[in-house]
PDB file of C-alpha atoms and ligand atoms in Angstrom:
ATOM      1  CA  MET A   1     142.717-190.301  68.036  1.00 76.00           C
ATOM      2  CA  PHE A   2     139.947-188.464  66.159  1.00 87.00           C
ATOM      3  CA  SER A   3     137.753-190.406  63.746  1.00 92.00           C
ATOM      4  CA  HIS A   4     134.164-189.700  62.785  1.00 95.00           C
ATOM      5  CA  GLN A   5     131.681-191.658  60.676  1.00 96.00           C
ATOM      6  CA  ILE A   6     129.562-189.270  58.590  1.00 96.00           C
ATOM      7  CA  SER A   7     127.483-191.803  56.664  1.00 94.00           C
ATOM      8  CA  GLY A   8     127.794-195.404  55.523  1.00 93.00           C
ATOM      9  CA  ASP A   9     130.238-194.357  52.803  1.00 96.00           C
ATOM     10  CA  ILE A  10     132.038-191.335  54.288  1.00 97.00           C
ATOM     11  CA  TYR A  11     134.296-191.069  57.317  1.00 97.00           C
ATOM     12  CA  LEU A  12     136.910-188.676  58.659  1.00 98.00           C
ATOM     13  CA  LYS A  13     140.114-189.723  60.393  1.00 97.00           C
ATOM     14  CA  LEU A  14     143.275-187.955  61.493  1.00 97.00           C
ATOM     15  CA  LEU A  15     145.973-188.270  58.859  1.00 96.00           C
ATOM     16  CA  GLU A  16     148.769-190.681  59.767  1.00 96.00           C
ATOM     17  CA  LEU A  17     152.212-191.097  58.222  1.00 97.00           C
ATOM     18  CA  ASN A  18     151.128-194.233  56.387  1.00 97.00           C
ATOM     19  CA  ASP A  19     148.515-192.129  54.519  1.00 98.00           C
ATOM     20  CA  ALA A  20     151.274-190.079  52.857  1.00 98.00           C
ATOM     21  CA  THR A  21     151.458-192.165  49.656  1.00 98.00           C
ATOM     22  CA  ASP A  22     147.703-191.950  49.067  1.00 98.00           C
ATOM     23  CA  LEU A  23     147.635-188.271  50.034  1.00 98.00           C
ATOM     24  CA  PHE A  24     150.388-187.463  47.564  1.00 98.00           C
ATOM     25  CA  ALA A  25     148.693-189.554  44.839  1.00 98.00           C
ATOM     26  CA  ILE A  26     145.407-187.640  45.074  1.00 98.00           C
ATOM     27  CA  THR A  27     147.217-184.309  45.251  1.00 98.00           C
ATOM     28  CA  ASP A  28     149.341-185.148  42.229  1.00 98.00           C
ATOM     29  CA  GLY A  29     146.350-186.524  40.322  1.00 97.00           C
ATOM     30  CA  SER A  30     144.370-183.286  40.792  1.00 97.00           C
ATOM     31  CA  ARG A  31     147.309-180.868  40.596  1.00 97.00           C
ATOM     32  CA  ASN A  32     146.039-178.516  37.903  1.00 97.00           C
ATOM     33  CA  TYR A  33     142.571-178.241  39.338  1.00 96.00           C
ATOM     34  CA  LEU A  34     143.711-177.808  42.971  1.00 98.00           C
ATOM     35  CA  ARG A  35     146.348-175.175  42.242  1.00 97.00           C
ATOM     36  CA  GLU A  36     143.714-172.746  40.961  1.00 98.00           C
ATOM     37  CA  TRP A  37     142.659-172.129  44.579  1.00 98.00           C
ATOM     38  CA  LEU A  38     145.294-173.660  46.886  1.00 98.00           C
ATOM     39  CA  PRO A  39     148.713-172.079  47.464  1.00 98.00           C
ATOM     40  CA  TRP A  40     150.640-175.197  48.580  1.00 98.00           C
ATOM     41  CA  VAL A  41     150.176-177.424  45.520  1.00 98.00           C
ATOM     42  CA  ASP A  42     153.342-176.456  43.606  1.00 98.00           C
ATOM     43  CA  GLY A  43     155.372-177.019  46.789  1.00 98.00           C
ATOM     44  CA  THR A  44     154.032-180.581  47.100  1.00 98.00           C
ATOM     45  CA  LYS A  45     156.415-182.440  44.800  1.00 98.00           C
ATOM     46  CA  SER A  46     156.893-185.852  46.448  1.00 98.00           C
ATOM     47  CA  VAL A  47     155.535-188.269  49.049  1.00 98.00           C
ATOM     48  CA  ASP A  48     158.033-186.734  51.493  1.00 98.00           C
ATOM     49  CA  ASP A  49     156.271-183.376  51.158  1.00 98.00           C
ATOM     50  CA  SER A  50     152.957-185.047  52.033  1.00 98.00           C
ATOM     51  CA  LYS A  51     154.720-186.752  54.981  1.00 98.00           C
ATOM     52  CA  SER A  52     155.974-183.371  56.206  1.00 98.00           C
ATOM     53  CA  PHE A  53     152.448-181.999  55.986  1.00 98.00           C
ATOM     54  CA  ILE A  54     151.109-184.953  57.994  1.00 98.00           C
ATOM     55  CA  GLU A  55     153.817-184.462  60.643  1.00 98.00           C
ATOM     56  CA  MET A  56     152.781-180.826  60.915  1.00 98.00           C
ATOM     57  CA  THR A  57     149.144-181.877  61.384  1.00 97.00           C
ATOM     58  CA  MET A  58     150.161-184.375  64.103  1.00 97.00           C
ATOM     59  CA  ASN A  59     151.966-181.585  65.954  1.00 97.00           C
ATOM     60  CA  GLN A  60     148.933-179.340  65.547  1.00 97.00           C
ATOM     61  CA  TYR A  61     146.702-181.992  67.133  1.00 97.00           C
ATOM     62  CA  ALA A  62     149.204-182.755  69.916  1.00 96.00           C
ATOM     63  CA  SER A  63     149.422-179.076  70.834  1.00 97.00           C
ATOM     64  CA  ASN A  64     145.621-178.766  71.137  1.00 97.00           C
ATOM     65  CA  ASN A  65     145.414-176.373  68.201  1.00 98.00           C
ATOM     66  CA  GLY A  66     142.789-178.203  66.112  1.00 97.00           C
ATOM     67  CA  PHE A  67     143.350-180.949  63.545  1.00 97.00           C
ATOM     68  CA  GLN A  68     143.405-181.896  59.888  1.00 97.00           C
ATOM     69  CA  ALA A  69     141.431-184.982  58.893  1.00 98.00           C
ATOM     70  CA  GLY A  70     141.497-187.098  55.796  1.00 98.00           C
ATOM     71  CA  ILE A  71     138.139-187.772  54.164  1.00 98.00           C
ATOM     72  CA  TRP A  72     137.512-191.376  53.113  1.00 98.00           C
ATOM     73  CA  PHE A  73     134.735-192.168  50.623  1.00 98.00           C
ATOM     74  CA  CYS A  74     134.061-195.865  49.963  1.00 97.00           C
ATOM     75  CA  ASN A  75     137.327-196.625  51.815  1.00 96.00           C
ATOM     76  CA  GLN A  76     139.380-194.393  49.540  1.00 97.00           C
ATOM     77  CA  LEU A  77     141.146-191.218  50.667  1.00 98.00           C
ATOM     78  CA  VAL A  78     139.521-188.436  48.613  1.00 98.00           C
ATOM     79  CA  GLY A  79     140.468-185.165  50.335  1.00 98.00           C
ATOM     80  CA  CYS A  80     141.139-183.243  53.523  1.00 98.00           C
ATOM     81  CA  ILE A  81     139.334-180.945  55.899  1.00 98.00           C
ATOM     82  CA  GLY A  82     140.498-179.262  59.061  1.00 98.00           C
ATOM     83  CA  TYR A  83     140.627-176.355  61.449  1.00 98.00           C
ATOM     84  CA  HIS A  84     143.362-173.871  60.560  1.00 97.00           C
ATOM     85  CA  ALA A  85     143.972-173.180  64.263  1.00 97.00           C
ATOM     86  CA  MET A  86     142.022-172.789  67.484  1.00 98.00           C
ATOM     87  CA  ASP A  87     141.545-169.312  68.922  1.00 98.00           C
ATOM     88  CA  TRP A  88     140.624-170.457  72.421  1.00 98.00           C
ATOM     89  CA  ALA A  89     140.610-166.946  73.900  1.00 98.00           C
ATOM     90  CA  ASN A  90     137.876-165.854  71.499  1.00 98.00           C
ATOM     91  CA  ARG A  91     136.316-169.338  71.158  1.00 98.00           C
ATOM     92  CA  LYS A  92     136.540-169.334  67.369  1.00 98.00           C
ATOM     93  CA  THR A  93     138.151-171.209  64.498  1.00 98.00           C
ATOM     94  CA  SER A  94     138.136-171.385  60.709  1.00 98.00           C
ATOM     95  CA  ILE A  95     137.791-174.380  58.403  1.00 98.00           C
ATOM     96  CA  GLY A  96     139.644-175.251  55.187  1.00 98.00           C
ATOM     97  CA  TYR A  97     139.054-178.155  52.766  1.00 98.00           C
ATOM     98  CA  TRP A  98     139.823-179.733  49.422  1.00 98.00           C
ATOM     99  CA  LEU A  99     138.657-182.753  47.432  1.00 98.00           C
ATOM    100  CA  ALA A 100     140.261-184.776  44.654  1.00 98.00           C
ATOM    101  CA  GLU A 101     138.715-183.603  41.396  1.00 97.00           C
ATOM    102  CA  ASP A 102     136.832-186.827  40.556  1.00 97.00           C
ATOM    103  CA  PHE A 103     134.988-186.833  43.879  1.00 98.00           C
ATOM    104  CA  GLN A 104     133.267-183.474  43.568  1.00 97.00           C
ATOM    105  CA  GLY A 105     129.519-183.309  43.191  1.00 97.00           C
ATOM    106  CA  HIS A 106     128.433-185.919  45.762  1.00 96.00           C
ATOM    107  CA  GLY A 107     127.953-183.618  48.739  1.00 97.00           C
ATOM    108  CA  ILE A 108     130.987-185.152  50.493  1.00 98.00           C
ATOM    109  CA  MET A 109     132.493-181.803  51.506  1.00 98.00           C
ATOM    110  CA  THR A 110     129.220-180.225  52.585  1.00 98.00           C
ATOM    111  CA  GLN A 111     128.631-183.170  54.936  1.00 98.00           C
ATOM    112  CA  ALA A 112     132.231-183.139  56.193  1.00 98.00           C
ATOM    113  CA  THR A 113     132.039-179.392  56.851  1.00 98.00           C
ATOM    114  CA  GLN A 114     128.751-179.799  58.688  1.00 98.00           C
ATOM    115  CA  ALA A 115     130.433-182.421  60.895  1.00 97.00           C
ATOM    116  CA  LEU A 116     133.394-180.133  61.674  1.00 98.00           C
ATOM    117  CA  VAL A 117     131.090-177.250  62.590  1.00 98.00           C
ATOM    118  CA  ASP A 118     129.081-179.581  64.853  1.00 97.00           C
ATOM    119  CA  ILE A 119     132.279-180.771  66.545  1.00 97.00           C
ATOM    120  CA  ALA A 120     133.591-177.215  66.944  1.00 98.00           C
ATOM    121  CA  ILE A 121     130.393-176.066  68.619  1.00 98.00           C
ATOM    122  CA  THR A 122     129.333-179.103  70.621  1.00 96.00           C
ATOM    123  CA  GLU A 123     132.648-180.734  71.578  1.00 96.00           C
ATOM    124  CA  TYR A 124     135.125-177.847  71.572  1.00 97.00           C
ATOM    125  CA  LYS A 125     132.446-175.395  72.811  1.00 98.00           C
ATOM    126  CA  LEU A 126     133.480-172.721  70.323  1.00 98.00           C
ATOM    127  CA  ASN A 127     131.246-169.747  69.647  1.00 98.00           C
ATOM    128  CA  ARG A 128     132.197-168.837  66.073  1.00 98.00           C
ATOM    129  CA  VAL A 129     133.284-170.788  62.988  1.00 98.00           C
ATOM    130  CA  GLU A 130     134.551-169.018  59.880  1.00 98.00           C
ATOM    131  CA  ILE A 131     135.047-170.119  56.292  1.00 98.00           C
ATOM    132  CA  SER A 132     136.605-167.846  53.718  1.00 98.00           C
ATOM    133  CA  ALA A 133     136.780-168.521  49.998  1.00 98.00           C
ATOM    134  CA  ALA A 134     138.025-166.623  46.987  1.00 98.00           C
ATOM    135  CA  VAL A 135     135.317-164.489  45.428  1.00 98.00           C
ATOM    136  CA  GLU A 136     135.387-166.514  42.214  1.00 98.00           C
ATOM    137  CA  ASN A 137     135.608-169.932  43.895  1.00 98.00           C
ATOM    138  CA  GLN A 138     131.915-170.658  43.524  1.00 98.00           C
ATOM    139  CA  LYS A 139     132.133-174.333  44.516  1.00 98.00           C
ATOM    140  CA  SER A 140     133.835-173.458  47.786  1.00 98.00           C
ATOM    141  CA  ARG A 141     131.507-170.554  48.520  1.00 98.00           C
ATOM    142  CA  ALA A 142     128.509-172.836  47.935  1.00 98.00           C
ATOM    143  CA  ILE A 143     129.452-174.949  50.979  1.00 98.00           C
ATOM    144  CA  PRO A 144     128.969-172.331  53.748  1.00 98.00           C
ATOM    145  CA  GLU A 145     126.010-170.941  51.815  1.00 98.00           C
ATOM    146  CA  ARG A 146     124.382-174.414  51.713  1.00 98.00           C
ATOM    147  CA  LEU A 147     124.986-174.781  55.460  1.00 98.00           C
ATOM    148  CA  GLY A 148     123.370-171.459  56.339  1.00 98.00           C
ATOM    149  CA  PHE A 149     126.494-169.458  57.199  1.00 98.00           C
ATOM    150  CA  GLU A 150     126.142-165.688  56.984  1.00 98.00           C
ATOM    151  CA  GLU A 151     128.166-163.713  54.480  1.00 98.00           C
ATOM    152  CA  GLU A 152     130.021-161.037  56.473  1.00 98.00           C
ATOM    153  CA  GLY A 153     132.043-159.194  53.879  1.00 98.00           C
ATOM    154  CA  CYS A 154     134.967-159.063  51.499  1.00 98.00           C
ATOM    155  CA  LEU A 155     138.614-159.491  52.618  1.00 98.00           C
ATOM    156  CA  HIS A 156     140.593-157.594  50.013  1.00 98.00           C
ATOM    157  CA  GLN A 157     143.727-159.287  48.654  1.00 98.00           C
ATOM    158  CA  ASN A 158     143.453-161.867  51.415  1.00 98.00           C
ATOM    159  CA  GLU A 159     145.525-164.627  49.800  1.00 98.00           C
ATOM    160  CA  TRP A 160     148.561-164.853  47.533  1.00 98.00           C
ATOM    161  CA  LEU A 161     148.128-167.568  44.874  1.00 98.00           C
ATOM    162  CA  TYR A 162     151.481-168.062  43.108  1.00 97.00           C
ATOM    163  CA  ASP A 163     151.436-164.830  41.094  1.00 97.00           C
ATOM    164  CA  HIS A 164     148.424-162.813  42.181  1.00 98.00           C
ATOM    165  CA  PHE A 165     146.294-161.867  45.186  1.00 98.00           C
ATOM    166  CA  VAL A 166     142.669-162.932  45.467  1.00 98.00           C
ATOM    167  CA  ASP A 167     139.887-161.313  47.441  1.00 98.00           C
ATOM    168  CA  HIS A 168     137.944-163.588  49.786  1.00 98.00           C
ATOM    169  CA  ILE A 169     134.358-163.607  50.971  1.00 98.00           C
ATOM    170  CA  LEU A 170     134.153-164.253  54.712  1.00 99.00           C
ATOM    171  CA  TYR A 171     131.359-166.484  55.989  1.00 99.00           C
ATOM    172  CA  ALA A 172     130.643-167.300  59.619  1.00 98.00           C
ATOM    173  CA  THR A 173     128.205-169.096  61.834  1.00 98.00           C
ATOM    174  CA  LEU A 174     127.723-168.671  65.580  1.00 98.00           C
ATOM    175  CA  GLN A 175     126.813-171.133  68.289  1.00 98.00           C
ATOM    176  CA  SER A 176     123.484-169.311  68.703  1.00 97.00           C
ATOM    177  CA  LYS A 177     122.673-169.607  64.990  1.00 97.00           C
ATOM    178  CA  TRP A 178     123.940-173.093  64.162  1.00 97.00           C
ATOM    179  CA  LYS A 179     121.210-175.667  63.803  1.00 79.00           C
ATOM    180  CA  ARG A 180     122.059-179.327  63.340  1.00 57.00           C
TER     181      ARG A 180
HETATM  182  C1  LIG B 201     135.623-176.678  47.171  1.00 88.14           C
HETATM  183  C2  LIG B 201     135.313-178.137  46.893  1.00 88.14           C
HETATM  184  C3  LIG B 201     135.695-178.990  48.079  1.00 88.14           C
HETATM  185  C4  LIG B 201     133.810-178.283  46.614  1.00 88.14           C
HETATM  186  O1  LIG B 201     133.533-179.614  46.204  1.00 88.14           O
HETATM  187  P1  LIG B 201     132.031-180.023  45.852  1.00 88.14           P
HETATM  188  O2  LIG B 201     132.057-181.433  45.408  1.00 88.14           O
HETATM  189  O3  LIG B 201     131.409-178.992  44.977  1.00 88.14           O
HETATM  190  O4  LIG B 201     131.293-179.947  47.259  1.00 88.14           O
HETATM  191  P2  LIG B 201     130.404-181.100  47.904  1.00 88.14           P
HETATM  192  O5  LIG B 201     131.223-182.336  48.062  1.00 88.14           O
HETATM  193  O6  LIG B 201     129.784-180.541  49.103  1.00 88.14           O
HETATM  194  O7  LIG B 201     129.329-181.395  46.777  1.00 88.14           O
HETATM  195  C5  LIG B 201     128.362-180.419  46.427  1.00 88.14           C
HETATM  196  C6  LIG B 201     127.759-180.839  45.112  1.00 88.14           C
HETATM  197  O8  LIG B 201     127.179-182.144  45.249  1.00 88.14           O
HETATM  198  C7  LIG B 201     125.751-182.035  45.123  1.00 88.14           C
HETATM  199  N1  LIG B 201     125.218-182.914  46.177  1.00 88.14           N
HETATM  200  C8  LIG B 201     124.860-184.195  45.977  1.00 88.14           C
HETATM  201  N2  LIG B 201     124.468-184.751  47.132  1.00 88.14           N
HETATM  202  C9  LIG B 201     124.571-183.798  48.078  1.00 88.14           C
HETATM  203  C10 LIG B 201     124.332-183.778  49.472  1.00 88.14           C
HETATM  204  N3  LIG B 201     123.877-184.856  50.133  1.00 88.14           N
HETATM  205  N4  LIG B 201     124.576-182.637  50.165  1.00 88.14           N
HETATM  206  C11 LIG B 201     125.042-181.554  49.540  1.00 88.14           C
HETATM  207  N5  LIG B 201     125.303-181.512  48.201  1.00 88.14           N
HETATM  208  C12 LIG B 201     125.052-182.642  47.477  1.00 88.14           C
HETATM  209  C13 LIG B 201     125.425-180.560  45.273  1.00 88.14           C
HETATM  210  O9  LIG B 201     124.260-180.218  44.594  1.00 88.14           O
HETATM  211  C14 LIG B 201     126.647-179.934  44.641  1.00 88.14           C
HETATM  212  O10 LIG B 201     126.592-180.065  43.245  1.00 88.14           O
HETATM  213  P3  LIG B 201     126.681-178.753  42.281  1.00 88.14           P
HETATM  214  O11 LIG B 201     128.060-178.153  42.477  1.00 88.14           O
HETATM  215  O12 LIG B 201     126.478-179.337  40.941  1.00 88.14           O
HETATM  216  O13 LIG B 201     125.581-177.857  42.765  1.00 88.14           O
HETATM  217  C15 LIG B 201     136.090-178.622  45.650  1.00 88.14           C
HETATM  218  O14 LIG B 201     135.620-177.949  44.510  1.00 88.14           O
HETATM  219  C16 LIG B 201     137.591-178.391  45.765  1.00 88.14           C
HETATM  220  O15 LIG B 201     138.270-179.135  46.454  1.00 88.14           O
HETATM  221  N6  LIG B 201     138.114-177.364  45.068  1.00 88.14           N
HETATM  222  C17 LIG B 201     139.563-177.077  45.010  1.00 88.14           C
HETATM  223  C18 LIG B 201     140.128-176.695  46.359  1.00 88.14           C
HETATM  224  C19 LIG B 201     139.386-175.536  46.990  1.00 88.14           C
HETATM  225  O16 LIG B 201     138.910-174.657  46.304  1.00 88.14           O
HETATM  226  N7  LIG B 201     139.308-175.556  48.335  1.00 88.14           N
HETATM  227  C20 LIG B 201     138.645-174.511  49.085  1.00 88.14           C
HETATM  228  C21 LIG B 201     139.527-173.337  49.239  1.00 88.14           C
HETATM  229  S1  LIG B 201     138.651-172.034  50.106  1.00 88.14           S
END
């Protein structure tokens, strides 16, 4: 079972079914802010929807296709981070993340992302880690930029967000370039 202490206050742990109530509460409490950039928010209407998500993440982990972790800050669930999937043949993955609105601005996600890149490269022996973010999502783009990822280009109309497409900027780091 994956868990990882990042600092005295911050740790990551695989989501479990008994986290569903807290996961739904932070999603619901940040609904308007999260839906600007995340496509699944309107479809998350009840604790059962959060449970279904957690079940999906448990299957992902069991089938050796990466994982989704909750982020705990001062013993409170404040967000999620994970690998979308593992491309073992090409030794690469991509990372996605979100934080409850009130917990932005402390560097929690930058540190969590750094930990997931470290794990991808040192434990899973991957060669390439990608992060993509909507062009106008400055807070998300700032994370790979802060961690020294390279900007590789623009993915046109890469994501459908409720009623419109958004372009993404693709960032990546390589095993040979990643410095702890
Ligand atoms: C994207 C998202 C996770 C970024 O959250 P964030 O709080 O800005 O990111 P961090 O937790 O890394 O915090 C960085 C901020 O804390 C500050 N900070 C404080 N201590 C820090 C530390 N030790 N390390 C890094 N940054 C630190 C930084 O200066 C920065 O502040 P600024 O934005 O005023 O410059 C958040 O905005 C979010 O969940 N958005 C909605 C969902 C979303 O867009 N997901 C991504 C889809 S691609």
